[in-house]
Structures are given as structure tokens and as C-alpha cells.
């Protein structure tokens, strides 16, 4: 014999009920079956709503009743298109009785627990009869048995306690003589010893099934629901969650206690001592294996079996120096909550005995505070303790696993991964059995926390990176295309799942929490919402995704001004925008401080040398204890391109135009040609060397004509290049006469920095620097005579994009 239980979703529609019947038919080929069913999905809630409306003298209860009536009539007719009269007659009678009960509640303006139990019992009585009669109409050996005639309880209405001696005997006696192959039982409902209608409380249908399974000593209790077993965590919040094939009773109870909805903890009690396995199956996918809960020893590579959470939690804190060393505070506190029938979900107490924290349901917080403050009124008045402190809007997350006690470092991994994602922990609790580690966090962080922990403990070391890119012009477009090209490689070889979640240009922005499709991202962006820098930040913040990276591919000061806001949300920053790191020194240091405080990396390798590893190399030198004596560098790929292509046979205007067309200069070439861009770069290197400098401290000797320096617009500037061609030709002629090359050189030495155009003689390392290449020479205590040299392409959309991409990958590998 087998016992199967089907929940409200499983019997929530005629289609689902047909699935249930098919499952029962298949099982009945080899076994005699007991089938426990819940009320039609959502009906119990509607019955309670109708009762509350009637109690409050709201005539809307009639509309709610009619909804209940219509729903049942539709299901009967859909299941039995040709033979529904006998079923409809019974349903009509039951619904008339329900309406009379609601009318009575409306008249006397009262809904007692006793009446409430009678009210909600209609749901299971209706569903069980409809299913049994439908099966009979189809020629199946099935019958319904009212569970109220089998399960006997006390009179503790809404959560009655079972009298097992009477109940077990009733069940055994009935099934000894039952002839039908399939018996349908309504779940949840029962009767007291004196014949009053009672219910078994939340999860009561599961409980009914467990009671019957234990009484009959069946081999397996099957609980059929709308998911394929107990999952590693909530699959609605974590897409990578998957069913746990086998789990122990204790682990299942822990997960259920901390919010796993598939199983109600008391369900396992009747079958636990008898070692009857519970098999959780999916009505909508009957061939899926599901989850088996048993005492069988389970071999697993992971000590963590599941991650669960409970929402709508309030944290109560009782604290005060007067508690230290004084016995009885805990007793009085818990007695008070017990008298108020408030369930305590989590407890933690400081070893100093200075405070006790309790986790309870949000809705009970004010009631709890009022009761506790009254009980401790004298101590509060004397200043021995503080009035109870309430924090609401919280959630509990819990790691669960029987084998966690045998593995070191589980707590460390849990709290480290949460901390890296700016998930603040308000309280921590761990049982002595070490079967769970519990933390209280902000409700808004639940999704991020569950995804972070699931990735840490259950996924094949694949780290999901969520990227938000502002500025998808020339460089930004190349970056997106590089990400698209390398996504599979990153996942297969580096175990990085890289998703572009947000994109913005100056006109539009788009977001997709599941990742923007990169095959047609331009079309999506063109029809996106209006761009807003602050709006982009707010959306990134609201999505609250783990391992988030903001990528700035602009030269915009307003974007740079938002860096602090991103860092405070533990959102990492990758930037080619030099403005932030070359801004006021105090702002630069503040961004560094925020990066450390909020564990949000701030990488800006492309600020100097595009894709060249200049800043990273300098950082490694400093971190290893080396000290920079001086830096000599050609840091402008655009200026190097210009002077490598300018001669007495070309015009300076044409070369600058060519540099802009090939992406070597900013849209405003004055930024490059004025030397400001190079000054920013040497400033950043000086700061990264540990020296406090500001941009105005750098000696910038410009080679531009006076008219070029004073130009009001880009167009005006280009006109000055034409007008002042002789000035630029004279620079070239002087260098040629001295057998030199023109290079725009940056220097840093003895705490001072300068930039300017220089004539570089033959034989110097800068002399043969070609195209748009950059070169940096670090003279340090370890490299005093022969410098460390980094040389290569220092400008261009592709290399700059690759530098940004490298920083993103670096964060993914952390």
C-alpha cells in the first residue's frame, strides 16, 4: 500500500486534477493507494477571506462566496462533461451549507477559531468528493472517506493535537475492510473526541498523509506538489537551483523550518520513528525523480545540503548592563512570548549576557514589544535594561547540512562571500549540532544572498559577473563585441559567466536582469528608455545583483562624480575615464578608501597606456616593497601617432584629422594636444607611486600655438592648425636639424612631474617608438640603472577595450 498526498496546486484546475488521476491510475496497477488531497488551489484563502469579510459586516463576502462556487462548478463540469449531475448535487448542498455558515457569521459579527475550522473544512470536503466521484464516473475503483471519521484530536481549534491511539486504530480498522483500489481522503481536517470539527494547522494535508502512512506502516509516503522536490535553494530566486535527490529527515526539517515551502516540519514526525521515507514528486512532471527524505546514509561531496530563507522577520533585542550575571531574564522573556502565542524562529545571545536577540514574524513585533516592555517595566524604569528594540524588514537565511560539523571553514566561506557583496549581517546563530548556520539580513538583499551562497556552495566554481556599461561609443562598442566573442571561452576555461545587464549611451539605456542579448544590443538600446546618469546608478543599485561591475567608457566628469555612490553599494568600478583618478587628491584618496571599506575593487588600468599593464606593474612593484625613483614615459598614443606621421611633406592639420578618424584622439583633440591628457596620466602614476600631487602641480609646457591654446571650440581649433602650419613645421624642422624625433614626454622625479614636447636623440629608447605606441621606464631601487620598460600600443579602440575587458576578467578571477 502507498500513501500519496496532492497539494492545492496539484488539484488547482481540471487539467491538474486529470494529471493526478493519471498518476493514481498508473500507481494503482501495482499498489493499493490512499490519496490525500488538499482544497482546490487558493480556496482555503478565499474561505478565510469570506469569513473575515462576513465578520466585518462586509457584504463583499457574497462575491467571494460566488467566486468559490463558480470555481468548483467549472471544475466539476470540465472533469465530467456528461456525468456531472450527481457531483453537482453534492457540491450544491455543501455550498448551501457554506453560505448559511457565512450568513451566520455576518449576523453575529463573530468568527471564533471553532467556526473558522468549520469554515475552512469545506475546501477539502469538496475537492476530495469531486475527485473520487470523477474517478468513479470513469470506471475506476475509487471511493472517498471523510478523514474526520478517522483522525481524532483534542479541541485546540486551528491547530489540533492528534490522539494517535484512537486515530491509528480507526485508520487500521477502516482499511482492513476497504475494498476499493484507491481511497481519497480530504487532508487537513479532523474531529475532536466530542465530535467538533477541527483542523491540523498549517501544512495539515501533509500531516494527514503522514498520520495515515505511519498508522498503516507503508513503505513510502509520496507528497506530490508543483516542484520537482526540495531544491538546493528557492528556484524562484535562484535560477541555478536544482532538486536534491536524497536528504535526511533532519536536513529536511531544518530546511522546512527556515522557509522551504515543499514540506511542513511536523509532517515528518509520524513517519520519522518508523523510518518511512518521504518521496516528494512533481504532479506536473511525474517522471522527474524528485527528492527522497530518509535516514539512509547519504554520500555527498558538499557538506551543505540546502540554503533556505524566511521573509518578513523582525529582530527583537533586549539589552542592558543590568542583565549581566542576573538569572531569570531569559525565562521571563520567553514566558512572555509564549503567553502571547508568539513563535520564536531564531535566538542568539551575547556571551557577555548583555543582550538577547530574537527573530519573530514581522506582524507580531509590536505585540511582542508591548508585552515585553510591560513585563520588564521596573527594570526599564531603573535603567537596568533598555526598552525592547525592534528592527523590521529583515529575512533569515540558513545553510543546512548534516555534515557541516565535519568541515572547517563553512562559516568563513558563508560570511566572506556575503561580505564581498555588501550584504550586511544583523545577527548570527548556529546550533550546537552544527546542522545549520543562520544569519539575519535585510529583506532587499535576499535574492543576492541566495545567489551568492548557491554559487559558493553548489555551482561548479562558475562565478557570475554582472556588468553595467556606460558609454558604448567607439571603445564601448568594441568592448561589448569582445565580451560577446569571448563569453563561451570565459565560461569554459575561466569558469566566469559574464553577463551584460545594463547598457547606456548619451541618449538611451537598457537593462535586463537575465543578461542583455548581445546579438542585437544596438537595436535594443535604440529603443530603450531615456538615458540618465543618476537613473542608471539607481537601476543598478535596485537590481542588487552579486558581483556587479560598473564600467565607465566615457570621458565625462559627471559620470566620474558618481563613482563614490557605486562604491558605497559595493559595486566594483572599471574605468578608462581618467577624470576621477586625476581629480583633486582628496577625492582620489576617498575613492580608494571607499573601495577598501566596501570591498568594491576600483580598477583603472586603461587610464594609462590603454591595454598595457602599466598601473598593474607599478602596483606590484610597490606592493613587493620596491620604491620608485623616477618615471620617464611617452604616454600619449595619439600624440605619438601625430608626430610619427607629421613631417615636411604633410600638414599638421591633416595628421591630427587622421588621428581623430582612426580613434587615436578624443572627439575634442585639444584634450590630447594640449598635454592635459598626458599630465593626467603621469599624475596617476605619481599617485600610484605614493606621492600626493594635484594636476596644477604638474609643469605642462605646451607646443600648441597661442591661437590654438585660446580656441573656443573644436572647429576653431582646427582652423588654428591650418593658420599656424608654419609654427608646427618649425618644430619639425628643428628636430630634423638635430637628428632627433619629436616625442611628447612625461617625467616624474623627486616628487615633481612635467610634460612637454621634446627632441629625442638617436639611440634613446624613445627614438624609434612607432605608430601610436607608448613606453614607460620605471627607475626604482631594484632597477636603478637599467629601468623596467613597458612598451606597446597605447591608443586605439580595440586595445583600450581589451584593457577594460582584462580588468573585468581580473575581477572575475578574484
PDB file of C-alpha atoms in Angstrom, residues 686-795:
ATOM      1  CA  UNK A 686      52.824  59.537  -9.407  1.00  0.00           C
ATOM      2  CA  UNK A 687      49.878  58.991  -7.096  1.00  0.00           C
ATOM      3  CA  UNK A 688      50.061  55.232  -7.538  1.00  0.00           C
ATOM      4  CA  UNK A 689      53.736  55.543  -6.560  1.00  0.00           C
ATOM      5  CA  UNK A 690      52.595  57.039  -3.268  1.00  0.00           C
ATOM      6  CA  UNK A 691      53.120  60.757  -3.891  1.00  0.00           C
ATOM      7  CA  UNK A 692      50.435  63.363  -3.176  1.00  0.00           C
ATOM      8  CA  UNK A 693      50.129  65.599  -6.250  1.00  0.00           C
ATOM      9  CA  UNK A 694      47.383  67.567  -7.960  1.00  0.00           C
ATOM     10  CA  UNK A 695      47.055  68.378 -11.644  1.00  0.00           C
ATOM     11  CA  UNK A 696      48.073  72.005 -11.138  1.00  0.00           C
ATOM     12  CA  UNK A 697      51.364  70.803  -9.623  1.00  0.00           C
ATOM     13  CA  UNK A 698      52.457  69.368 -12.989  1.00  0.00           C
ATOM     14  CA  UNK A 699      54.581  71.545 -15.258  1.00  0.00           C
ATOM     15  CA  UNK A 700      52.898  71.409 -18.663  1.00  0.00           C
ATOM     16  CA  UNK A 701      54.846  73.037 -21.479  1.00  0.00           C
ATOM     17  CA  UNK A 702      52.515  73.174 -24.449  1.00  0.00           C
ATOM     18  CA  UNK A 703      53.703  73.036 -28.064  1.00  0.00           C
ATOM     19  CA  UNK A 704      50.435  74.486 -29.412  1.00  0.00           C
ATOM     20  CA  UNK A 705      50.305  77.936 -30.929  1.00  0.00           C
ATOM     21  CA  UNK A 706      48.893  80.740 -28.813  1.00  0.00           C
ATOM     22  CA  UNK A 707      45.800  80.805 -31.026  1.00  0.00           C
ATOM     23  CA  UNK A 708      45.334  77.067 -30.623  1.00  0.00           C
ATOM     24  CA  UNK A 709      45.500  77.354 -26.830  1.00  0.00           C
ATOM     25  CA  UNK A 710      42.893  80.122 -26.842  1.00  0.00           C
ATOM     26  CA  UNK A 711      40.461  78.481 -29.302  1.00  0.00           C
ATOM     27  CA  UNK A 712      36.824  78.446 -28.140  1.00  0.00           C
ATOM     28  CA  UNK A 713      35.618  75.350 -29.975  1.00  0.00           C
ATOM     29  CA  UNK A 714      36.806  72.255 -31.795  1.00  0.00           C
ATOM     30  CA  UNK A 715      36.080  73.869 -35.152  1.00  0.00           C
ATOM     31  CA  UNK A 716      38.013  76.998 -34.154  1.00  0.00           C
ATOM     32  CA  UNK A 717      40.904  74.818 -33.019  1.00  0.00           C
ATOM     33  CA  UNK A 718      41.111  73.046 -36.365  1.00  0.00           C
ATOM     34  CA  UNK A 719      41.178  76.430 -38.121  1.00  0.00           C
ATOM     35  CA  UNK A 720      44.158  77.470 -35.981  1.00  0.00           C
ATOM     36  CA  UNK A 721      46.016  74.330 -37.067  1.00  0.00           C
ATOM     37  CA  UNK A 722      45.629  75.425 -40.684  1.00  0.00           C
ATOM     38  CA  UNK A 723      46.551  79.031 -39.940  1.00  0.00           C
ATOM     39  CA  UNK A 724      49.563  78.129 -37.792  1.00  0.00           C
ATOM     40  CA  UNK A 725      51.075  75.434 -40.027  1.00  0.00           C
ATOM     41  CA  UNK A 726      54.362  77.322 -40.075  1.00  0.00           C
ATOM     42  CA  UNK A 727      54.589  77.112 -36.284  1.00  0.00           C
ATOM     43  CA  UNK A 728      54.278  73.313 -36.352  1.00  0.00           C
ATOM     44  CA  UNK A 729      56.633  72.950 -39.313  1.00  0.00           C
ATOM     45  CA  UNK A 730      59.255  74.886 -37.351  1.00  0.00           C
ATOM     46  CA  UNK A 731      59.044  72.315 -34.551  1.00  0.00           C
ATOM     47  CA  UNK A 732      59.656  69.532 -37.058  1.00  0.00           C
ATOM     48  CA  UNK A 733      62.471  71.367 -38.777  1.00  0.00           C
ATOM     49  CA  UNK A 734      64.338  71.925 -35.513  1.00  0.00           C
ATOM     50  CA  UNK A 735      64.114  68.243 -34.587  1.00  0.00           C
ATOM     51  CA  UNK A 736      65.245  67.163 -38.048  1.00  0.00           C
ATOM     52  CA  UNK A 737      68.188  69.519 -37.956  1.00  0.00           C
ATOM     53  CA  UNK A 738      69.301  67.961 -34.682  1.00  0.00           C
ATOM     54  CA  UNK A 739      68.742  64.389 -35.999  1.00  0.00           C
ATOM     55  CA  UNK A 740      66.009  63.931 -33.377  1.00  0.00           C
ATOM     56  CA  UNK A 741      62.455  62.662 -33.191  1.00  0.00           C
ATOM     57  CA  UNK A 742      59.642  64.714 -31.655  1.00  0.00           C
ATOM     58  CA  UNK A 743      58.095  62.944 -28.667  1.00  0.00           C
ATOM     59  CA  UNK A 744      55.716  64.236 -26.033  1.00  0.00           C
ATOM     60  CA  UNK A 745      57.446  63.115 -22.840  1.00  0.00           C
ATOM     61  CA  UNK A 746      56.194  62.805 -19.280  1.00  0.00           C
ATOM     62  CA  UNK A 747      58.636  62.783 -16.365  1.00  0.00           C
ATOM     63  CA  UNK A 748      58.334  62.199 -12.647  1.00  0.00           C
ATOM     64  CA  UNK A 749      61.294  62.569 -10.307  1.00  0.00           C
ATOM     65  CA  UNK A 750      61.927  63.815  -6.770  1.00  0.00           C
ATOM     66  CA  UNK A 751      58.223  64.357  -6.182  1.00  0.00           C
ATOM     67  CA  UNK A 752      57.808  66.593  -9.222  1.00  0.00           C
ATOM     68  CA  UNK A 753      56.235  65.918 -12.603  1.00  0.00           C
ATOM     69  CA  UNK A 754      56.349  67.571 -16.001  1.00  0.00           C
ATOM     70  CA  UNK A 755      55.087  67.020 -19.537  1.00  0.00           C
ATOM     71  CA  UNK A 756      56.175  68.566 -22.793  1.00  0.00           C
ATOM     72  CA  UNK A 757      57.361  68.080 -26.353  1.00  0.00           C
ATOM     73  CA  UNK A 758      60.993  67.049 -26.582  1.00  0.00           C
ATOM     74  CA  UNK A 759      63.550  66.356 -29.271  1.00  0.00           C
ATOM     75  CA  UNK A 760      64.711  62.796 -28.664  1.00  0.00           C
ATOM     76  CA  UNK A 761      68.162  61.941 -29.981  1.00  0.00           C
ATOM     77  CA  UNK A 762      69.038  58.770 -31.855  1.00  0.00           C
ATOM     78  CA  UNK A 763      69.866  55.887 -29.527  1.00  0.00           C
ATOM     79  CA  UNK A 764      67.391  56.915 -26.856  1.00  0.00           C
ATOM     80  CA  UNK A 765      64.736  54.247 -26.036  1.00  0.00           C
ATOM     81  CA  UNK A 766      62.046  56.710 -27.155  1.00  0.00           C
ATOM     82  CA  UNK A 767      63.631  57.458 -30.547  1.00  0.00           C
ATOM     83  CA  UNK A 768      62.232  54.520 -32.516  1.00  0.00           C
ATOM     84  CA  UNK A 769      58.810  54.484 -30.868  1.00  0.00           C
ATOM     85  CA  UNK A 770      56.449  53.860 -33.765  1.00  0.00           C
ATOM     86  CA  UNK A 771      52.813  54.440 -34.592  1.00  0.00           C
ATOM     87  CA  UNK A 772      50.664  55.024 -31.530  1.00  0.00           C
ATOM     88  CA  UNK A 773      52.925  53.052 -29.182  1.00  0.00           C
ATOM     89  CA  UNK A 774      53.508  54.073 -25.572  1.00  0.00           C
ATOM     90  CA  UNK A 775      56.582  53.407 -23.481  1.00  0.00           C
ATOM     91  CA  UNK A 776      57.171  53.712 -19.752  1.00  0.00           C
ATOM     92  CA  UNK A 777      60.506  53.384 -17.971  1.00  0.00           C
ATOM     93  CA  UNK A 778      60.418  52.770 -14.218  1.00  0.00           C
ATOM     94  CA  UNK A 779      63.651  53.543 -12.378  1.00  0.00           C
ATOM     95  CA  UNK A 780      63.369  52.043  -8.923  1.00  0.00           C
ATOM     96  CA  UNK A 781      65.569  50.938  -6.068  1.00  0.00           C
ATOM     97  CA  UNK A 782      65.613  47.486  -7.656  1.00  0.00           C
ATOM     98  CA  UNK A 783      66.000  48.860 -11.190  1.00  0.00           C
ATOM     99  CA  UNK A 784      68.355  51.812 -10.617  1.00  0.00           C
ATOM    100  CA  UNK A 785      70.448  51.698 -13.820  1.00  0.00           C
ATOM    101  CA  UNK A 786      68.507  49.612 -16.320  1.00  0.00           C
ATOM    102  CA  UNK A 787      64.842  50.548 -15.960  1.00  0.00           C
ATOM    103  CA  UNK A 788      61.864  48.264 -16.139  1.00  0.00           C
ATOM    104  CA  UNK A 789      60.360  49.075 -19.542  1.00  0.00           C
ATOM    105  CA  UNK A 790      56.782  48.528 -20.695  1.00  0.00           C
ATOM    106  CA  UNK A 791      56.164  49.208 -24.336  1.00  0.00           C
ATOM    107  CA  UNK A 792      53.339  48.660 -26.791  1.00  0.00           C
ATOM    108  CA  UNK A 793      50.203  50.046 -28.397  1.00  0.00           C
ATOM    109  CA  UNK A 794      48.883  52.793 -26.143  1.00  0.00           C
ATOM    110  CA  UNK A 795      45.847  54.003 -28.036  1.00  0.00           C
TER     111      UNK A 795
END
